[in-house]
mmCIF file of C-alpha atoms in Angstrom:
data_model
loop_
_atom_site.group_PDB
_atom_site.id
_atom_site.type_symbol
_atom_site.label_atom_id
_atom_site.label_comp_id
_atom_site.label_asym_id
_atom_site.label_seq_id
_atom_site.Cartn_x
_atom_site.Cartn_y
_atom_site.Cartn_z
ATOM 1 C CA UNK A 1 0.000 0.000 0.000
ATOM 2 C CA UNK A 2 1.499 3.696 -1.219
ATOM 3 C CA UNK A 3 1.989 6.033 2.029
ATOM 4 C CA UNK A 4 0.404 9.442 1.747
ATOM 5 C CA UNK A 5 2.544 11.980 0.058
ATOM 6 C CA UNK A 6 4.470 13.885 3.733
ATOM 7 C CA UNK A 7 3.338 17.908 3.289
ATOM 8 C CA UNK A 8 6.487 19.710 3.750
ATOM 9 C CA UNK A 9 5.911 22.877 6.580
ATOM 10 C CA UNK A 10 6.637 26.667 5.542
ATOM 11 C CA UNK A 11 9.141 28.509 8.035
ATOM 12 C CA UNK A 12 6.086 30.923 8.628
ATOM 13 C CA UNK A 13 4.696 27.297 10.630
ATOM 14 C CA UNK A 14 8.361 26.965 12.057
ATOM 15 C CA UNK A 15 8.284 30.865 13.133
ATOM 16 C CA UNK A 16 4.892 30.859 14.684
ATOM 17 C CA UNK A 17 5.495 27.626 16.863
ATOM 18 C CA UNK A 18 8.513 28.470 18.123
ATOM 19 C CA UNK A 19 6.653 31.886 18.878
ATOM 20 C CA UNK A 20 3.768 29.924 20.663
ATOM 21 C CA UNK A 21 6.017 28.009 22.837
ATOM 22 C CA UNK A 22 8.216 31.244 23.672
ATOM 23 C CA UNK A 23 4.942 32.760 24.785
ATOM 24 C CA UNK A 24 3.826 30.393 26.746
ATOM 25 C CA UNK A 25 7.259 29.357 28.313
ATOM 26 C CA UNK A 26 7.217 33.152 28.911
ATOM 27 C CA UNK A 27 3.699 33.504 30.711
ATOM 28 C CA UNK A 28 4.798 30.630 32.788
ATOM 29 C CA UNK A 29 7.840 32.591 34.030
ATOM 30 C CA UNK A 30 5.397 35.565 34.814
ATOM 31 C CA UNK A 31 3.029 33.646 36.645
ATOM 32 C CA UNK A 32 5.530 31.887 39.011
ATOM 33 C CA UNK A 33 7.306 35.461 39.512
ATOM 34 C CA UNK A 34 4.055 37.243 40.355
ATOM 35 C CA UNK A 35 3.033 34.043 42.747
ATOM 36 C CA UNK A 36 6.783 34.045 43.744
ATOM 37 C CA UNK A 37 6.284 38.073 44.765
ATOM 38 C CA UNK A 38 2.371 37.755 46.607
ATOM 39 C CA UNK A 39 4.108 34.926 48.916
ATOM 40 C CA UNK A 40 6.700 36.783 49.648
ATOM 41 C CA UNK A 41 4.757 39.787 50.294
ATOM 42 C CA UNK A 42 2.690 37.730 52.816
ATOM 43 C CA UNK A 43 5.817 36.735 54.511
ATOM 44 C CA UNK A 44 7.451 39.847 54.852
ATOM 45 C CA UNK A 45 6.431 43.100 56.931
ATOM 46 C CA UNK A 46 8.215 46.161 55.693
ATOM 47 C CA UNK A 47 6.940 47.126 58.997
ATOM 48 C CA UNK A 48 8.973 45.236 60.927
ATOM 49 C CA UNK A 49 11.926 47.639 61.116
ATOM 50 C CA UNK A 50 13.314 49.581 63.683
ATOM 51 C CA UNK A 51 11.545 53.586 64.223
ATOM 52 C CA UNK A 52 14.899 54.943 63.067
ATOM 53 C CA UNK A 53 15.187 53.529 59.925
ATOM 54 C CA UNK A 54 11.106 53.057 59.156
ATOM 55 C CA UNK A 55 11.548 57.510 59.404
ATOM 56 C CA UNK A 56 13.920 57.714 57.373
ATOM 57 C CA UNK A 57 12.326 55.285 54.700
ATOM 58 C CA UNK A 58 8.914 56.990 54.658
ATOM 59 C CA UNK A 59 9.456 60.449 56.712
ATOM 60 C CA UNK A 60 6.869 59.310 58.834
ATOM 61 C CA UNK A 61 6.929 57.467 62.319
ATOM 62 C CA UNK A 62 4.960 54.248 63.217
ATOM 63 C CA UNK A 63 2.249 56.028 64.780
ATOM 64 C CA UNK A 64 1.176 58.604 62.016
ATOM 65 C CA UNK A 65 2.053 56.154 59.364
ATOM 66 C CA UNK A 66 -1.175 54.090 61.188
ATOM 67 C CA UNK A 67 -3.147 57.145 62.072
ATOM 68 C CA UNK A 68 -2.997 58.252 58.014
ATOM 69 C CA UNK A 69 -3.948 54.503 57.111
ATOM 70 C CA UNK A 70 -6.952 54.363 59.245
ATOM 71 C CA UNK A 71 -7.864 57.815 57.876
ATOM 72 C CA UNK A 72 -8.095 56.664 54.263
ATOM 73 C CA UNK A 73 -9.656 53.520 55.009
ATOM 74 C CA UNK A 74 -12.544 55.493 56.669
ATOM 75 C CA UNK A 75 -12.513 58.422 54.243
ATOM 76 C CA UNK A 76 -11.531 57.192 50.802
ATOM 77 C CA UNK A 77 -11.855 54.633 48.505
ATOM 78 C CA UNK A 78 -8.801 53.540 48.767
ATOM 79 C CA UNK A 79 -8.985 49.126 49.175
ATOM 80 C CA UNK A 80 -6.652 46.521 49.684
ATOM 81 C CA UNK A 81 -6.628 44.439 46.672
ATOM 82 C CA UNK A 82 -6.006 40.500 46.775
ATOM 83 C CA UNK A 83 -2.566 40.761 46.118
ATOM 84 C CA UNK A 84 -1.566 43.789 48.153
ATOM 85 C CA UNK A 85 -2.708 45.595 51.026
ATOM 86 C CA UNK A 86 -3.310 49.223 51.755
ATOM 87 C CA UNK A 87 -0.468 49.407 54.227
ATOM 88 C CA UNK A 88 1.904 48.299 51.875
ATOM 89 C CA UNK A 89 0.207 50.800 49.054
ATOM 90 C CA UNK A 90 0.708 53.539 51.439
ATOM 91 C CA UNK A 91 4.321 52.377 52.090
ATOM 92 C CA UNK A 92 5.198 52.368 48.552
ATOM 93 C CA UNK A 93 3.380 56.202 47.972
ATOM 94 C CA UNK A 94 5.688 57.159 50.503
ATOM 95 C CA UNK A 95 8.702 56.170 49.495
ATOM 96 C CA UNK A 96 8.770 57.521 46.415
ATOM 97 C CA UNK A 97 7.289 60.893 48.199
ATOM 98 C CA UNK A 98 10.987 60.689 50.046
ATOM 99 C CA UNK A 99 12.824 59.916 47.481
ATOM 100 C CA UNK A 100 11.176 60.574 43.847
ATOM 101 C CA UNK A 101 12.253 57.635 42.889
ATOM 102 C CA UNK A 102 11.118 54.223 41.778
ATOM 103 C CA UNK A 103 14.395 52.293 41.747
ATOM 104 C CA UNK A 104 15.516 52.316 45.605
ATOM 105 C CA UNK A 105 11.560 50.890 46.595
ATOM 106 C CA UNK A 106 11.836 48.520 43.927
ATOM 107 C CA UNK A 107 15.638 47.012 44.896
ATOM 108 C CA UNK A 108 14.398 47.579 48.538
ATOM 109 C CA UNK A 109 11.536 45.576 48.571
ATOM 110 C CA UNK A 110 12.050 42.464 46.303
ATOM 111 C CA UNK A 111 8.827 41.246 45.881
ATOM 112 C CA UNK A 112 7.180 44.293 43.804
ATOM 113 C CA UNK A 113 7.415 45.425 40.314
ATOM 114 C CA UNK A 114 7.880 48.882 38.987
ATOM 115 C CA UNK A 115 4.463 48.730 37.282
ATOM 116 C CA UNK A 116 2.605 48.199 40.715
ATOM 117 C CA UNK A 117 4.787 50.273 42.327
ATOM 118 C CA UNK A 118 3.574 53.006 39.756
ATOM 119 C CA UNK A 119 0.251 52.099 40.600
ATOM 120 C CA UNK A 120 -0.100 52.291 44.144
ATOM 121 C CA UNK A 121 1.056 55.768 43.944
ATOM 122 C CA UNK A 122 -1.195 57.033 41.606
ATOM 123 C CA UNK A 123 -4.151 55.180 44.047
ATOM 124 C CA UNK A 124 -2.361 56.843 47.387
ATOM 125 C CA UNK A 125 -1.948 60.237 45.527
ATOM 126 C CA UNK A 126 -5.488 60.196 44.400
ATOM 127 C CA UNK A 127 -6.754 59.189 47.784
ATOM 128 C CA UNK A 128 -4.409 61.878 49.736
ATOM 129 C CA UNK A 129 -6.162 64.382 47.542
ATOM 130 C CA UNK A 130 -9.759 63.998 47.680
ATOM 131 C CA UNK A 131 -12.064 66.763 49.730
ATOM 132 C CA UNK A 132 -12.504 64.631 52.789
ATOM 133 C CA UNK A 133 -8.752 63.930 53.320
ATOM 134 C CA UNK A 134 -8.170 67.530 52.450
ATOM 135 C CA UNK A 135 -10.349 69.153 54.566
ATOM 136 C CA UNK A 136 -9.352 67.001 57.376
ATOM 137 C CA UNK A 137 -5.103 68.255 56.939
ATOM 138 C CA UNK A 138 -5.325 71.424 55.175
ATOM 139 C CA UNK A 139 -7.923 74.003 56.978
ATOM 140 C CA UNK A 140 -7.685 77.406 56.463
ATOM 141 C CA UNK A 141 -8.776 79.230 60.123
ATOM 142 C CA UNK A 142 -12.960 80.132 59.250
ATOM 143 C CA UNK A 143 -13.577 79.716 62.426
ATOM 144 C CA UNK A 144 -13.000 83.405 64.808
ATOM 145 C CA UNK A 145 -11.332 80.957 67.730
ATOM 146 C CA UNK A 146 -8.672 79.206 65.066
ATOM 147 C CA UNK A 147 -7.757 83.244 63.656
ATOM 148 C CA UNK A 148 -7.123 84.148 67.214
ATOM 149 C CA UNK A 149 -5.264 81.059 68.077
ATOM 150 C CA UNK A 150 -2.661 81.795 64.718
ATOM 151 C CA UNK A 151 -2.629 85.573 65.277
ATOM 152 C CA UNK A 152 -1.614 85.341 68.750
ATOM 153 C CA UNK A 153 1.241 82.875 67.762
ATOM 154 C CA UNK A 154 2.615 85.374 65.000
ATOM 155 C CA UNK A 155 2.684 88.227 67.271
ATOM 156 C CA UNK A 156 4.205 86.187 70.378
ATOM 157 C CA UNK A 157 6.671 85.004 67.919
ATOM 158 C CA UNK A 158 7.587 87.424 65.520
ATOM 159 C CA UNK A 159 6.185 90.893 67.082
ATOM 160 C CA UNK A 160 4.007 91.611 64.086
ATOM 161 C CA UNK A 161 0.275 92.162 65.174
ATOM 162 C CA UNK A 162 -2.591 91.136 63.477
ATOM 163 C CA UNK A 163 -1.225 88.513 61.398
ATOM 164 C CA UNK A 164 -3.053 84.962 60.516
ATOM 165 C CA UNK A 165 -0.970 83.659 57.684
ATOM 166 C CA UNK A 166 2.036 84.645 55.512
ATOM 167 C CA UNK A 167 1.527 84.007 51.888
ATOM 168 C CA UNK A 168 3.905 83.005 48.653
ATOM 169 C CA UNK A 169 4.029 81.285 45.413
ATOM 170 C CA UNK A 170 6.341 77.989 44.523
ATOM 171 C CA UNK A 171 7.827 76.603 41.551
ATOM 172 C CA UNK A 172 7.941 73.060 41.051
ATOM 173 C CA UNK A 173 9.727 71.463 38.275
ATOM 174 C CA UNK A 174 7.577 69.669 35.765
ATOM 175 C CA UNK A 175 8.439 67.619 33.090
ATOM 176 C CA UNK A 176 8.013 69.514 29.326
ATOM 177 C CA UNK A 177 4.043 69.259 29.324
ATOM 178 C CA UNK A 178 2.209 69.359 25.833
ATOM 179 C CA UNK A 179 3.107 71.634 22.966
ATOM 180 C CA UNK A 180 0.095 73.194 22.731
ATOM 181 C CA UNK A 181 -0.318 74.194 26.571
ATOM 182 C CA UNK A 182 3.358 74.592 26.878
ATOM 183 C CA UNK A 183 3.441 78.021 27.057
ATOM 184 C CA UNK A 184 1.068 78.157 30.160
ATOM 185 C CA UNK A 185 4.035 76.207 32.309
ATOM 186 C CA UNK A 186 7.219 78.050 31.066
ATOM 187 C CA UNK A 187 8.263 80.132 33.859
ATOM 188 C CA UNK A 188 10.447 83.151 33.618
ATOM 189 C CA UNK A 189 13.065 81.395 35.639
ATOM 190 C CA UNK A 190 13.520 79.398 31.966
ATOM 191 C CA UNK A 191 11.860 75.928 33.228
ATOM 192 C CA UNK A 192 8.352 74.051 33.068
ATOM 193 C CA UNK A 193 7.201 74.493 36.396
ATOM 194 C CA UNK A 194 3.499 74.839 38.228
ATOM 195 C CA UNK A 195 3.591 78.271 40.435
ATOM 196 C CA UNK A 196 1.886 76.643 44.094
ATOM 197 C CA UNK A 197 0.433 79.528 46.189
ATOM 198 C CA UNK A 198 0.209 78.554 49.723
ATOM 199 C CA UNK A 199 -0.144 79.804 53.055
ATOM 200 C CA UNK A 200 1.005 79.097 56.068
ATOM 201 C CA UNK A 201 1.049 79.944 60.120
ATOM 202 C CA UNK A 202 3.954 80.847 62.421
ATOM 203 C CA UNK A 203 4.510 76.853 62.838
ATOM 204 C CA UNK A 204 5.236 76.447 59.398
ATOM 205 C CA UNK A 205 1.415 74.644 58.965
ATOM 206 C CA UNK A 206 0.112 74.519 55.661
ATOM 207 C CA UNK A 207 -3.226 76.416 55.886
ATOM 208 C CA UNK A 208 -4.083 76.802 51.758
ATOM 209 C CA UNK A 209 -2.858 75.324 48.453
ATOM 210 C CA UNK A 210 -3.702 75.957 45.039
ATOM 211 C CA UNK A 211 -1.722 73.833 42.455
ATOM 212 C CA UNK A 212 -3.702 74.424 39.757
ATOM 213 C CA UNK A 213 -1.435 77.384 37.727
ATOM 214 C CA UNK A 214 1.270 76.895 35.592
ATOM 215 C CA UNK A 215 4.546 78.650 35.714
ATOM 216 C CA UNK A 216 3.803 81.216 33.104
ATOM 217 C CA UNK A 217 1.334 82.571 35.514
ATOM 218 C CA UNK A 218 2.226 85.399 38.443
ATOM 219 C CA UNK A 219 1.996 84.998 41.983
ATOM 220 C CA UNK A 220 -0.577 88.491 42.074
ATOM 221 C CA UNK A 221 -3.148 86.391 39.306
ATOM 222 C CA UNK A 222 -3.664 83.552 41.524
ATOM 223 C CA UNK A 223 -3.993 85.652 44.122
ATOM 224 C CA UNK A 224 -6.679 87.575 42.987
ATOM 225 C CA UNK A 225 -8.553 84.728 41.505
ATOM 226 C CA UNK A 226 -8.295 82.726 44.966
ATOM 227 C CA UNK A 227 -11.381 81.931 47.235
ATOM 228 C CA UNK A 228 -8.634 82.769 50.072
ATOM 229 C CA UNK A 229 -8.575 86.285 48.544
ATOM 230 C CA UNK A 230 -12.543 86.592 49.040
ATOM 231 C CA UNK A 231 -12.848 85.253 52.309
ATOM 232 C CA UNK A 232 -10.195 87.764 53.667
ATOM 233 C CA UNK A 233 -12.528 90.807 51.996
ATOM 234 C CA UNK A 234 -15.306 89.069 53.707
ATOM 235 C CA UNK A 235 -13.723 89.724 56.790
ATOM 236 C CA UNK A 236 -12.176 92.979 56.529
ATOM 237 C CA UNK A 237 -15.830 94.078 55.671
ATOM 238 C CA UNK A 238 -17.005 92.691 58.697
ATOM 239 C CA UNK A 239 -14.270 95.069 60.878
ATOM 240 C CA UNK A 240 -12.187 92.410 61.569
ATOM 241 C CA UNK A 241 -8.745 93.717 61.643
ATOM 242 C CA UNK A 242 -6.472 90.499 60.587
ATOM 243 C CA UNK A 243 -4.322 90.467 57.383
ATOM 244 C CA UNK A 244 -1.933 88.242 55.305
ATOM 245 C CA UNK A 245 1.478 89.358 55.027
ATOM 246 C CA UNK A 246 3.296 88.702 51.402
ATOM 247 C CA UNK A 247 6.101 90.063 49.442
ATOM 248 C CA UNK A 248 6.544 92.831 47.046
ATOM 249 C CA UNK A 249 4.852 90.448 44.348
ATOM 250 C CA UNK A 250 1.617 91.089 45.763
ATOM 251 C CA UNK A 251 -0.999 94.267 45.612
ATOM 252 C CA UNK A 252 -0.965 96.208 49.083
ATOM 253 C CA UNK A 253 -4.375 95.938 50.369
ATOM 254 C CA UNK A 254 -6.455 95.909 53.689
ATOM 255 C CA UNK A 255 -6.037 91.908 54.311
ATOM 256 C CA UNK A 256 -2.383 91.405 52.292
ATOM 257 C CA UNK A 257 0.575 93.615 54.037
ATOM 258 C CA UNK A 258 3.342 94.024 51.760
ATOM 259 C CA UNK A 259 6.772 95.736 52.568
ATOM 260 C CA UNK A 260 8.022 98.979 51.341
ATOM 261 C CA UNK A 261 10.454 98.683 48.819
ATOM 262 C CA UNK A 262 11.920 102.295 49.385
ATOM 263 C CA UNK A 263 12.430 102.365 53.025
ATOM 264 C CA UNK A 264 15.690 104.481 54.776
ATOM 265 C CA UNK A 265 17.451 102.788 57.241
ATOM 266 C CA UNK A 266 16.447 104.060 60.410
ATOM 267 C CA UNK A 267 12.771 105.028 59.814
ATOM 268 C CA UNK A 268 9.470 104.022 61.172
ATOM 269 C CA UNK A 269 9.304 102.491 57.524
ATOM 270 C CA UNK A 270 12.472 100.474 57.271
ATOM 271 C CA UNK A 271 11.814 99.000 61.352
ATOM 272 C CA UNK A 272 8.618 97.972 60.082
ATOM 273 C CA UNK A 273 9.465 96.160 56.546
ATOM 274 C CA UNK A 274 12.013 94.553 58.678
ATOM 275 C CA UNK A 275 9.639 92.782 61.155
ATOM 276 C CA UNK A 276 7.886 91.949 58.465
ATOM 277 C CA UNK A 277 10.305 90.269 56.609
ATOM 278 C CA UNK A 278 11.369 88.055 59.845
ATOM 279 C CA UNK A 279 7.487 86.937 59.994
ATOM 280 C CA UNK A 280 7.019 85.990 56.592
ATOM 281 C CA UNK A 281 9.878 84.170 56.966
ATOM 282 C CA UNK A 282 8.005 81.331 57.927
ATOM 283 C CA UNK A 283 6.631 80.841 54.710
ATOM 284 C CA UNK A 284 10.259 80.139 53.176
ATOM 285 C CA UNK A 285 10.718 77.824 55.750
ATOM 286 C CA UNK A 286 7.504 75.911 54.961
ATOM 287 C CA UNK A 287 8.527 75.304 51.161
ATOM 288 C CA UNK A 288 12.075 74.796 52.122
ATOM 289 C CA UNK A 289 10.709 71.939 54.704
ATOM 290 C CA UNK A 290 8.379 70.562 52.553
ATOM 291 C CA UNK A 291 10.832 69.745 49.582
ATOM 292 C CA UNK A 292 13.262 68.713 52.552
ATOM 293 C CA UNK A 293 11.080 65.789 53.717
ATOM 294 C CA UNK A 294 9.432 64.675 50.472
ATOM 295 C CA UNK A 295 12.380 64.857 47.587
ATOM 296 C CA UNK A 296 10.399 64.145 44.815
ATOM 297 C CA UNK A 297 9.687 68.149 45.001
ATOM 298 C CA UNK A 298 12.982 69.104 44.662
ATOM 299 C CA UNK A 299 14.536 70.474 41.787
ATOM 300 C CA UNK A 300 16.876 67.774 40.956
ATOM 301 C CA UNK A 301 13.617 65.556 40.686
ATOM 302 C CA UNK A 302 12.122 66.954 38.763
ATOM 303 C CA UNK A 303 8.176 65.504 38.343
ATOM 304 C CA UNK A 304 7.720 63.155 34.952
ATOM 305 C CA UNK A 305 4.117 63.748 34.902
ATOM 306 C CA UNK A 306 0.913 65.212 33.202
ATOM 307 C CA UNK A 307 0.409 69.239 35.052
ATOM 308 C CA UNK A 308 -2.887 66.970 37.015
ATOM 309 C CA UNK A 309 -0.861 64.691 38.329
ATOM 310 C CA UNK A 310 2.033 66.910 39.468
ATOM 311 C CA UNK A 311 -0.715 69.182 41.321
ATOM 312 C CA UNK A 312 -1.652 65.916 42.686
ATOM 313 C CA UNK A 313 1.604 64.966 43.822
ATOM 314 C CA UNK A 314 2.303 68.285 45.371
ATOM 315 C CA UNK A 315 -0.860 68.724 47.195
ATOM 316 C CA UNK A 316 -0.659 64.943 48.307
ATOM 317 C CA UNK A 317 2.721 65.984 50.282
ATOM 318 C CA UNK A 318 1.402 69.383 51.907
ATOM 319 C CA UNK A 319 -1.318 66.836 53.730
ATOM 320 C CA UNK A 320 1.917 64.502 54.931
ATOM 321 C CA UNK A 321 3.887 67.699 55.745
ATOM 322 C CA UNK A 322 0.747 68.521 57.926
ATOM 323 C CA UNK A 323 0.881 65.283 58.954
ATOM 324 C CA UNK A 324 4.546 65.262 60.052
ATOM 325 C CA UNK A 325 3.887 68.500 62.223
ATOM 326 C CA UNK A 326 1.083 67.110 64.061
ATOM 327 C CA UNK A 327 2.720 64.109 65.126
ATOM 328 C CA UNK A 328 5.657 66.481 66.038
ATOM 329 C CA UNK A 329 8.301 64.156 63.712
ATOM 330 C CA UNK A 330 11.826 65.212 63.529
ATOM 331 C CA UNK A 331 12.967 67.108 60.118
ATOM 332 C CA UNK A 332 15.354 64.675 57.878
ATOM 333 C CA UNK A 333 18.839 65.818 57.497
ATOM 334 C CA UNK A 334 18.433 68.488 55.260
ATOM 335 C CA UNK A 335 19.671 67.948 51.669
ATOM 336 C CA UNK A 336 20.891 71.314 49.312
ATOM 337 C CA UNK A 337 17.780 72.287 47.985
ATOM 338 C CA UNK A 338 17.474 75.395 46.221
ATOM 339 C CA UNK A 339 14.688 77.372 46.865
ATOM 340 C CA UNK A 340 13.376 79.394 44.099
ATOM 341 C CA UNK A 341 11.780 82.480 46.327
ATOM 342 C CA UNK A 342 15.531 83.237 47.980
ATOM 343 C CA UNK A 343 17.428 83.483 44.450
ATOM 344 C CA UNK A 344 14.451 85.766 42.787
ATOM 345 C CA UNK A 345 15.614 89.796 42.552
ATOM 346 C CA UNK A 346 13.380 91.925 43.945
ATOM 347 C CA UNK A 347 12.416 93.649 40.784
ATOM 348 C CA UNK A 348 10.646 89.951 39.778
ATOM 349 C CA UNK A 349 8.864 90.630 42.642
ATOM 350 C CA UNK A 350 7.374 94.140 42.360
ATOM 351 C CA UNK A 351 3.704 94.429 41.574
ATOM 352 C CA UNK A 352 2.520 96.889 39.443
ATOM 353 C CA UNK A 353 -0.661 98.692 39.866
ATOM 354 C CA UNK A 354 -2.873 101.531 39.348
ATOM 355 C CA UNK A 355 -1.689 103.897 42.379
ATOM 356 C CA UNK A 356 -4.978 105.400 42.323
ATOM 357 C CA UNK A 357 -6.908 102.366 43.089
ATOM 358 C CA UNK A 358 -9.088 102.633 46.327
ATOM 359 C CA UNK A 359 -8.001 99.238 47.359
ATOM 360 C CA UNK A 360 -4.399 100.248 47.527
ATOM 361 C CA UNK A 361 -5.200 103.590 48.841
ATOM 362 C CA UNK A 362 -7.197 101.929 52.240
ATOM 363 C CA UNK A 363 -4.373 99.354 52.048
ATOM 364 C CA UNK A 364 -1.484 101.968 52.467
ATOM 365 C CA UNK A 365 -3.588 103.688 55.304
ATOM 366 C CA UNK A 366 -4.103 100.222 57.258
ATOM 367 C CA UNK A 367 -0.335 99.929 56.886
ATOM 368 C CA UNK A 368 1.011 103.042 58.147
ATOM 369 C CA UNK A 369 -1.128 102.452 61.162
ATOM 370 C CA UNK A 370 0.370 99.492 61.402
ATOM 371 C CA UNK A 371 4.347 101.264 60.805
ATOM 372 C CA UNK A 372 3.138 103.321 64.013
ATOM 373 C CA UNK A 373 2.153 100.326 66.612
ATOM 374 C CA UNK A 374 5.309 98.068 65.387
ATOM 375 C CA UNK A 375 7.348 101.419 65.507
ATOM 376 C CA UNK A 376 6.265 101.289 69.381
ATOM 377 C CA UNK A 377 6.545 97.578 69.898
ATOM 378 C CA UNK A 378 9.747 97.264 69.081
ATOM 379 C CA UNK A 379 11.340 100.288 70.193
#
């Protein structure tokens, strides 16, 4: 009896087995890493370190790092999944928060990938950011009792009456966003940047952010355009004599003390722009300990994100730096970080206006009051 005729195979049936089986042999390896990774991550407890090194790892201690997990459990959507849990999620967030980096969580803790690593962020970050969670870290003082509280602990510290937060803007490097809202994030420093107004009291608390304005945009805009803004008109209509202070960037006004720019040494004048620079002071020190504890602010880190997701980022550490002064945690040794406010001339600064304007007139009057009664108080 004849045998059949053998078909001979094409290499395209060679090439597409040998693709198959690579594949598969390849899926295989992916599955026994990821099962490899979720026992491991069951056996280990990247807890289970001493308080010294866990703070210097995540910037936070023990007991905040538990406080801020029970917070988001109750307050966000934030879940454990089957593979990881939300302490670990929170862990990873905040290591890269310290260090804006992937690469030292990922060699540090063997049993994640980069790709979940990248995820758990963007869920923490989200989470850290949502009204509940801000609202609970980030209050501006509405309340009459909280303005007396911060005004009293300006003027015992710093001399300056009246005062119940210091205000400034913030660039934060940003990665080259797209072309055609590039020019909204180019700042005149010559980098992509957003420009972060916040304010802050005498303990370096953050009491307001607003992250959503790119570099190209000046501190005096946001300003003007900031609920903040309103609510302090609100209440200098209502007699109450309290006041922001701010640099020369910003319009003199009833509620926003500015200094003078032309003040002779040994004046009324000069005493008082000199008080005034020691107060607002404090809100130099805020950005300057801010970028200190999380890194991935800092200009050498610069953020490779989307403008959202940088705001996100950067609001997500003001509610840890919060965090970190309510549970009274030790600054990290400070690295050389450059801060942007301290290098600008004071010409960037100045704000231009109409000198006529009855704002700025009332404003000026407020403030030479105010020359006289520092004039006395620190005589």
């Amino acid at each position: 009896m004849q045998r059949p005729p053998l078909y001979e195979r094409s290499p395209l049936y060679y090439f597409v087995a040998a693709s198959l089986l690579e594949n598969e042999e390849y899926s295989s390896r992916e599955v026994r890493e990821i099962t490899r990774r979720v026992a491991l991550r069951k056996k280990n407890n990247p807890v289970d370190i001493n308080d010294a090194e866990f703070k210097n790892r995540y910037r936070l201690n023990k007991e905040s790092f538990k406080f801020l997990c029970n917070q988001l459990k109750q307050k966000t959507s934030l879940k454990a999944s089957s593979r990881i849990s939300l302490e670990l999620k929170v862990l990873c967030a905040l290591s890269f928060y310290a260090t804006g980096s992937y690469q030292r969580l990922v060699g540090m803790a063997k049993y994640l990938g980069q790709t979940t690593v990248s995820k758990c962020v963007k869920e923490v970050t989200d989470a850290l950011v949502t009204p509940a969670i801000l609202n609970t870290f980030i209050k501006f003082p509405y309340a009459r009792a909280d303005r007396d509280v911060i005004r009293n602990k300006f003027f015992a510290k710093y001399g300056f009456p009246g005062v119940i937060g210091c205000i400034d803007g913030c660039h934060f490097h940003i990665f080259t966003p797209k072309k055609e809202v590039e020019h909204l994030y180019y700042s005149r420093k010559h980098f992509h940047s957003l420009n972060v107004q916040m304010i802050c009291d005498s303990d370096c608390r953050i009491l307001n952010v607003n992250a959503k304005y790119g570099g190209a945009t000046h501190d005096a805009f946001i300003w003007e355009n900031s609920v903040v803004n309103n609510y302090m008109q609100s209440l200098h209509r209502n007699n109450e004599q309290v006041w922001l202070l701010g640099d020369s960037g910003y319009p003199q006004r009833p509620w926003l003390m500015t200094p003078f720019l032309d003040a002779v040494e040994g004046t009324p004048a000069y005493k008082y722009t000199a008080v005034h620079g020691r107060t607002r002071v404090a809100i130099e020190n805020t950005f300057g300990r801010l970028k200190n504890r999380w890194r991935c602010l800092c200009k050498d880190r610069t953020l490779h994100y989307a403008p959202v997701k940088c705001a996100k980022i950067i609001t997500a550490c003001c509610v840890l730096h919060n965090l970190a002064i309510e549970f009274n945690i030790p600054e990290p040794e400070p690295a050389e970080i450059e801060n942007p406010n301290l290098t600008m001339t004071i010409s960037e600064h100045i704000f231009q206006e109409n000198t006529t304007g009855d704002g700025l007139i009332r404003g000026r009057a407020i403030r030479s009051i105010l020359v006289d009664k520092i004039n006395r108080l620190h005589t």
